[in-house]
CSV table of C-alpha atoms in Angstrom, one decimal:
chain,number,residue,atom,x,y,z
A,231,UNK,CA,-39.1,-35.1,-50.4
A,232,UNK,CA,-40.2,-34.1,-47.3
A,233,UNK,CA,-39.9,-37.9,-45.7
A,234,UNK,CA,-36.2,-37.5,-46.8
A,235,UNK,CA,-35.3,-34.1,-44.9
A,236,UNK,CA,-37.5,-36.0,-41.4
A,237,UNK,CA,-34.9,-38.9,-41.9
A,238,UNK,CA,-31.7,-36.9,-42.8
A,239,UNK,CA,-32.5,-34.0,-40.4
A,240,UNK,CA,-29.5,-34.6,-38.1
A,241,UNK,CA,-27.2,-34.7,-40.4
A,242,UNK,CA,-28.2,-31.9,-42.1
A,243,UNK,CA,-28.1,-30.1,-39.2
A,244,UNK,CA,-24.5,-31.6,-38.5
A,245,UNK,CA,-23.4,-30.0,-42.0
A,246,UNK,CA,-24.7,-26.6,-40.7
A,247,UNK,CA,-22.2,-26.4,-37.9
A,248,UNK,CA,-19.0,-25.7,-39.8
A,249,UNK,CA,-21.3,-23.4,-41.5
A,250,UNK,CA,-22.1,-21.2,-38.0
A,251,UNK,CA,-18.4,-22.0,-36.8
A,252,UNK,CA,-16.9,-19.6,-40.3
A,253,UNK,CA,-19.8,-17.1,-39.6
A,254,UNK,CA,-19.4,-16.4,-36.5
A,255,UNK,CA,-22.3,-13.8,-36.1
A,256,UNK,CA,-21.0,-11.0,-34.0
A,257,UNK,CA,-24.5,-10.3,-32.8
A,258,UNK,CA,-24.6,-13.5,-30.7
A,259,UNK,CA,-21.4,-12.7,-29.3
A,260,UNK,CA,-20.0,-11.4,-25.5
A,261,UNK,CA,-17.0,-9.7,-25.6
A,262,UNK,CA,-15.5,-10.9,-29.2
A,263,UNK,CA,-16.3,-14.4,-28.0
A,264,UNK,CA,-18.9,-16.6,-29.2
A,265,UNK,CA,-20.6,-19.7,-27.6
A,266,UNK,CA,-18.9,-23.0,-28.5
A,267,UNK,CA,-21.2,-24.4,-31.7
A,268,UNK,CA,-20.0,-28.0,-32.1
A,269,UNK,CA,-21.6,-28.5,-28.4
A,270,UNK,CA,-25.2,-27.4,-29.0
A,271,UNK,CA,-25.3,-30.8,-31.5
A,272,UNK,CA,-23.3,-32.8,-30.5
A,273,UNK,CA,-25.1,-32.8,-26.7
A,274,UNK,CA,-28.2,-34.3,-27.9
A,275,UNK,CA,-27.2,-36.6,-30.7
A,276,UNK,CA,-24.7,-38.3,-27.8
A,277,UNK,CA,-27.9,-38.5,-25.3
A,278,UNK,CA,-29.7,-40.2,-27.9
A,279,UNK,CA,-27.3,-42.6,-29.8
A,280,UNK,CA,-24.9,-43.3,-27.3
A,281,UNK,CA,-20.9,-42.7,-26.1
A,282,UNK,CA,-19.5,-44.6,-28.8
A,283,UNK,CA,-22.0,-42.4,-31.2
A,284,UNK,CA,-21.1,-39.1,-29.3
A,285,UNK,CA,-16.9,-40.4,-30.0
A,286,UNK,CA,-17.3,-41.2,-33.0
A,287,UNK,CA,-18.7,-38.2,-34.1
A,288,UNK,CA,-16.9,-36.0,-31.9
A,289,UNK,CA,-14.0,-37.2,-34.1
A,290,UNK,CA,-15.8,-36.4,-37.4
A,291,UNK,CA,-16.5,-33.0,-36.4
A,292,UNK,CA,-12.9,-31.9,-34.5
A,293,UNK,CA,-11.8,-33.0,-38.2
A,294,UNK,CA,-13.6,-30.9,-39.5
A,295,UNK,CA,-13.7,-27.7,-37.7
A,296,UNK,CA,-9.5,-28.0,-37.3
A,297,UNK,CA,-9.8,-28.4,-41.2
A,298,UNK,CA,-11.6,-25.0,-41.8
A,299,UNK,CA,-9.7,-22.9,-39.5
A,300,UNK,CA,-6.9,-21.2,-40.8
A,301,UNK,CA,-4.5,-22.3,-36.9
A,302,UNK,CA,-2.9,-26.2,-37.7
A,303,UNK,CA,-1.1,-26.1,-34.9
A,304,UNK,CA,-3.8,-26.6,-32.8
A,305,UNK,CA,-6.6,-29.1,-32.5
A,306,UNK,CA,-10.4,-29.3,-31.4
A,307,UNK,CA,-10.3,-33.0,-31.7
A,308,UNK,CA,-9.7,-34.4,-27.5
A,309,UNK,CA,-12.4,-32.2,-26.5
A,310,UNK,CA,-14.7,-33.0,-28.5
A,311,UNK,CA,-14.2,-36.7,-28.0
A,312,UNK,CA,-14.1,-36.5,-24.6
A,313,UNK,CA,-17.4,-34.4,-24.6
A,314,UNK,CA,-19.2,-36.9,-26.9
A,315,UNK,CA,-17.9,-39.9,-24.4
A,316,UNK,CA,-19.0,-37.9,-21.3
A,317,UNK,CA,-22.4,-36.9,-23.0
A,318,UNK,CA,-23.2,-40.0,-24.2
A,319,UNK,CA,-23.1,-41.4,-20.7
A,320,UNK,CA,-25.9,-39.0,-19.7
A,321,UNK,CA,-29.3,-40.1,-19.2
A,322,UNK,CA,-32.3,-38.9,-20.4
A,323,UNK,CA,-35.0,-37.2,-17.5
A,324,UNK,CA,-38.0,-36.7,-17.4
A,325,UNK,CA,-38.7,-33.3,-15.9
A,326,UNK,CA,-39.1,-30.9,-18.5
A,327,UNK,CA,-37.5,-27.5,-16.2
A,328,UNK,CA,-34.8,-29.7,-14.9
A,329,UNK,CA,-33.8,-30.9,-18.6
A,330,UNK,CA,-33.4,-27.5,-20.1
A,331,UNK,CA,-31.3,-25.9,-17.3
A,332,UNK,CA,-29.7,-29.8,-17.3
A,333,UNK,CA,-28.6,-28.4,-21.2
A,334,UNK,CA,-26.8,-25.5,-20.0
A,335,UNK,CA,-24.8,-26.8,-17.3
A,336,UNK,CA,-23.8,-29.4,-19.2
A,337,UNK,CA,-22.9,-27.9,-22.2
A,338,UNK,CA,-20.9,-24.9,-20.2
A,339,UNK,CA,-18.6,-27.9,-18.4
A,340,UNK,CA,-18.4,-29.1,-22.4
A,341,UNK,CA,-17.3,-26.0,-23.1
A,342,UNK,CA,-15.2,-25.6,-20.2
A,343,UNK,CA,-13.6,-28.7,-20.8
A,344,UNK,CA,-12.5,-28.0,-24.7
A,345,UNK,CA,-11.6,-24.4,-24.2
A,346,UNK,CA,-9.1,-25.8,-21.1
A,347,UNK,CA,-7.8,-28.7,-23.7
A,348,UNK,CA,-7.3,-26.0,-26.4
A,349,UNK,CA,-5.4,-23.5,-24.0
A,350,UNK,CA,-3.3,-26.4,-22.7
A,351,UNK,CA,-2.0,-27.3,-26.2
A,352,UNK,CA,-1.1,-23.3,-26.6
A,353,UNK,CA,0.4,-23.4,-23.1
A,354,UNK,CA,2.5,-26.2,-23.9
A,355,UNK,CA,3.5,-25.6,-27.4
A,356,UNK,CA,4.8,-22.0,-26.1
A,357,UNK,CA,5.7,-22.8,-22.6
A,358,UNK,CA,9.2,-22.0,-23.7
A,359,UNK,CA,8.7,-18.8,-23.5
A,360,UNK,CA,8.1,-18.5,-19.9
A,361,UNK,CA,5.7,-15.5,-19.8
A,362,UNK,CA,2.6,-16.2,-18.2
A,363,UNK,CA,0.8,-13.2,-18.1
A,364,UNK,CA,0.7,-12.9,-22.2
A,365,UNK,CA,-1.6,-15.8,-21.7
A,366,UNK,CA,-4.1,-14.1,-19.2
A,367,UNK,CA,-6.2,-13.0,-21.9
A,368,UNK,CA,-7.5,-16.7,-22.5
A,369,UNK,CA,-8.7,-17.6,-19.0
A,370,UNK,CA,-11.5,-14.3,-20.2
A,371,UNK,CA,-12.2,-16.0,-23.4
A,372,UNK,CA,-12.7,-19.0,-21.9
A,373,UNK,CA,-15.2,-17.8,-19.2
A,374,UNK,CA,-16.9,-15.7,-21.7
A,375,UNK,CA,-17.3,-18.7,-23.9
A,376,UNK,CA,-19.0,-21.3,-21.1
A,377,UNK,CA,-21.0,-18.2,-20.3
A,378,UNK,CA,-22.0,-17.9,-23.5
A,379,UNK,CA,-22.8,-21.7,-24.2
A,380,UNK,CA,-24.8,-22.4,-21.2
A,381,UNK,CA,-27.0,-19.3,-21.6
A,382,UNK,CA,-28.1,-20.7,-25.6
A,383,UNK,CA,-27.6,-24.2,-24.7
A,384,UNK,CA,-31.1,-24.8,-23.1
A,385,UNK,CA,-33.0,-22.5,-25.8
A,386,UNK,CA,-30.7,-24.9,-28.9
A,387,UNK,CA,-30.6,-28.2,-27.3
A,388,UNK,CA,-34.0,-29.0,-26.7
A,389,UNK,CA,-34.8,-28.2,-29.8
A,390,UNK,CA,-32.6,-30.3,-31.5
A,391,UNK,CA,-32.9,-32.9,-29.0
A,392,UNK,CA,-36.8,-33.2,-29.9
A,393,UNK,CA,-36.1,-33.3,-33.6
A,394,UNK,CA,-33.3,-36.3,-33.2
A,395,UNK,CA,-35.5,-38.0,-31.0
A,396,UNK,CA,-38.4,-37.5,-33.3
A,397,UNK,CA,-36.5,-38.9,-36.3
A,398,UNK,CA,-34.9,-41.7,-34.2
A,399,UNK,CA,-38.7,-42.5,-33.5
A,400,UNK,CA,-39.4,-43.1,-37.1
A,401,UNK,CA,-36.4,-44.8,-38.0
A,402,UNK,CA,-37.1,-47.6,-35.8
């Protein structure tokens, strides 16, 4: 049993994601906004397996995540492709201090990147409306959210990276 969990562990983990996404535990939060979950996984399992890995499941999990929200209009799906493409592409270093601050920064332009993607598709679905300064209010939750990610990134990551790499390890 236990061989099983060692050789399934990233998927488990992957199935745990939607689970933190609906939570959303307010005690991990910054100003009602929480860190962006999908990148804390899918960071290291696209360092490991690769960009075509890291799009593929940056697919799998944007269709997941835009089915558990209650907004269809919008989607999560280009960002996280484009993160798991641009993550995949990074390689793996071998200083310890540089890797975990390496974590945050990257995950904070990943979360950068899909909060800018969702705000455009809001931007341009209501651009007939013409008032900009309804919209302010994002630009703060997208701040506080790349705050947020890069501060837990380095602390998540690593952790997860070991584990993936550990099981990758195994599996060869």
């Amino acid at each position: 049993m236990n061989k099983f969990f060692k050789k399934k562990l990233s998927i488990i983990c992957f199935i745990f994601i939607p689970i933190i996404f609906l939570w959303h535990p307010n005690w991990l939060g910054f100003l009602g906004v929480q860190p962006y979950w999908p990148l804390f996984w899918l960071l290291p399992w696209s360092m490991i397996h690769g960009s075509i890995n890291g799009l593929i499941f940056g697919l799998f999990l944007g269709l997941i995540l835009d089915s558990v929200t209650l907004d269809s209009n919008f989607t999560q799906i280009p960002g996280l492709i484009l993160c798991g493409i641009l993550f995949g592409r990074i390689k793996l270093h071998s200083d310890i201090l540089l890797g975990h601050f390496r974590y945050g920064l990257i995950c904070s332009f990943g979360s950068f990147l899909c909060g800018s993607l969702y705000f455009l598709q809001i931007l341009f679905k209501n651009f007939s409306d013409s008032n900009f300064l309804l919209f302010l209010p994002s630009f703060h939750n997208i701040l506080a959210e790349v705050f947020l990610t890069g501060f837990f990134a380095p602390f998540i990551c690593s952790q997860l990276f070991r584990m993936f790499k550990i099981t990758r390890r195994k599996l060869q």
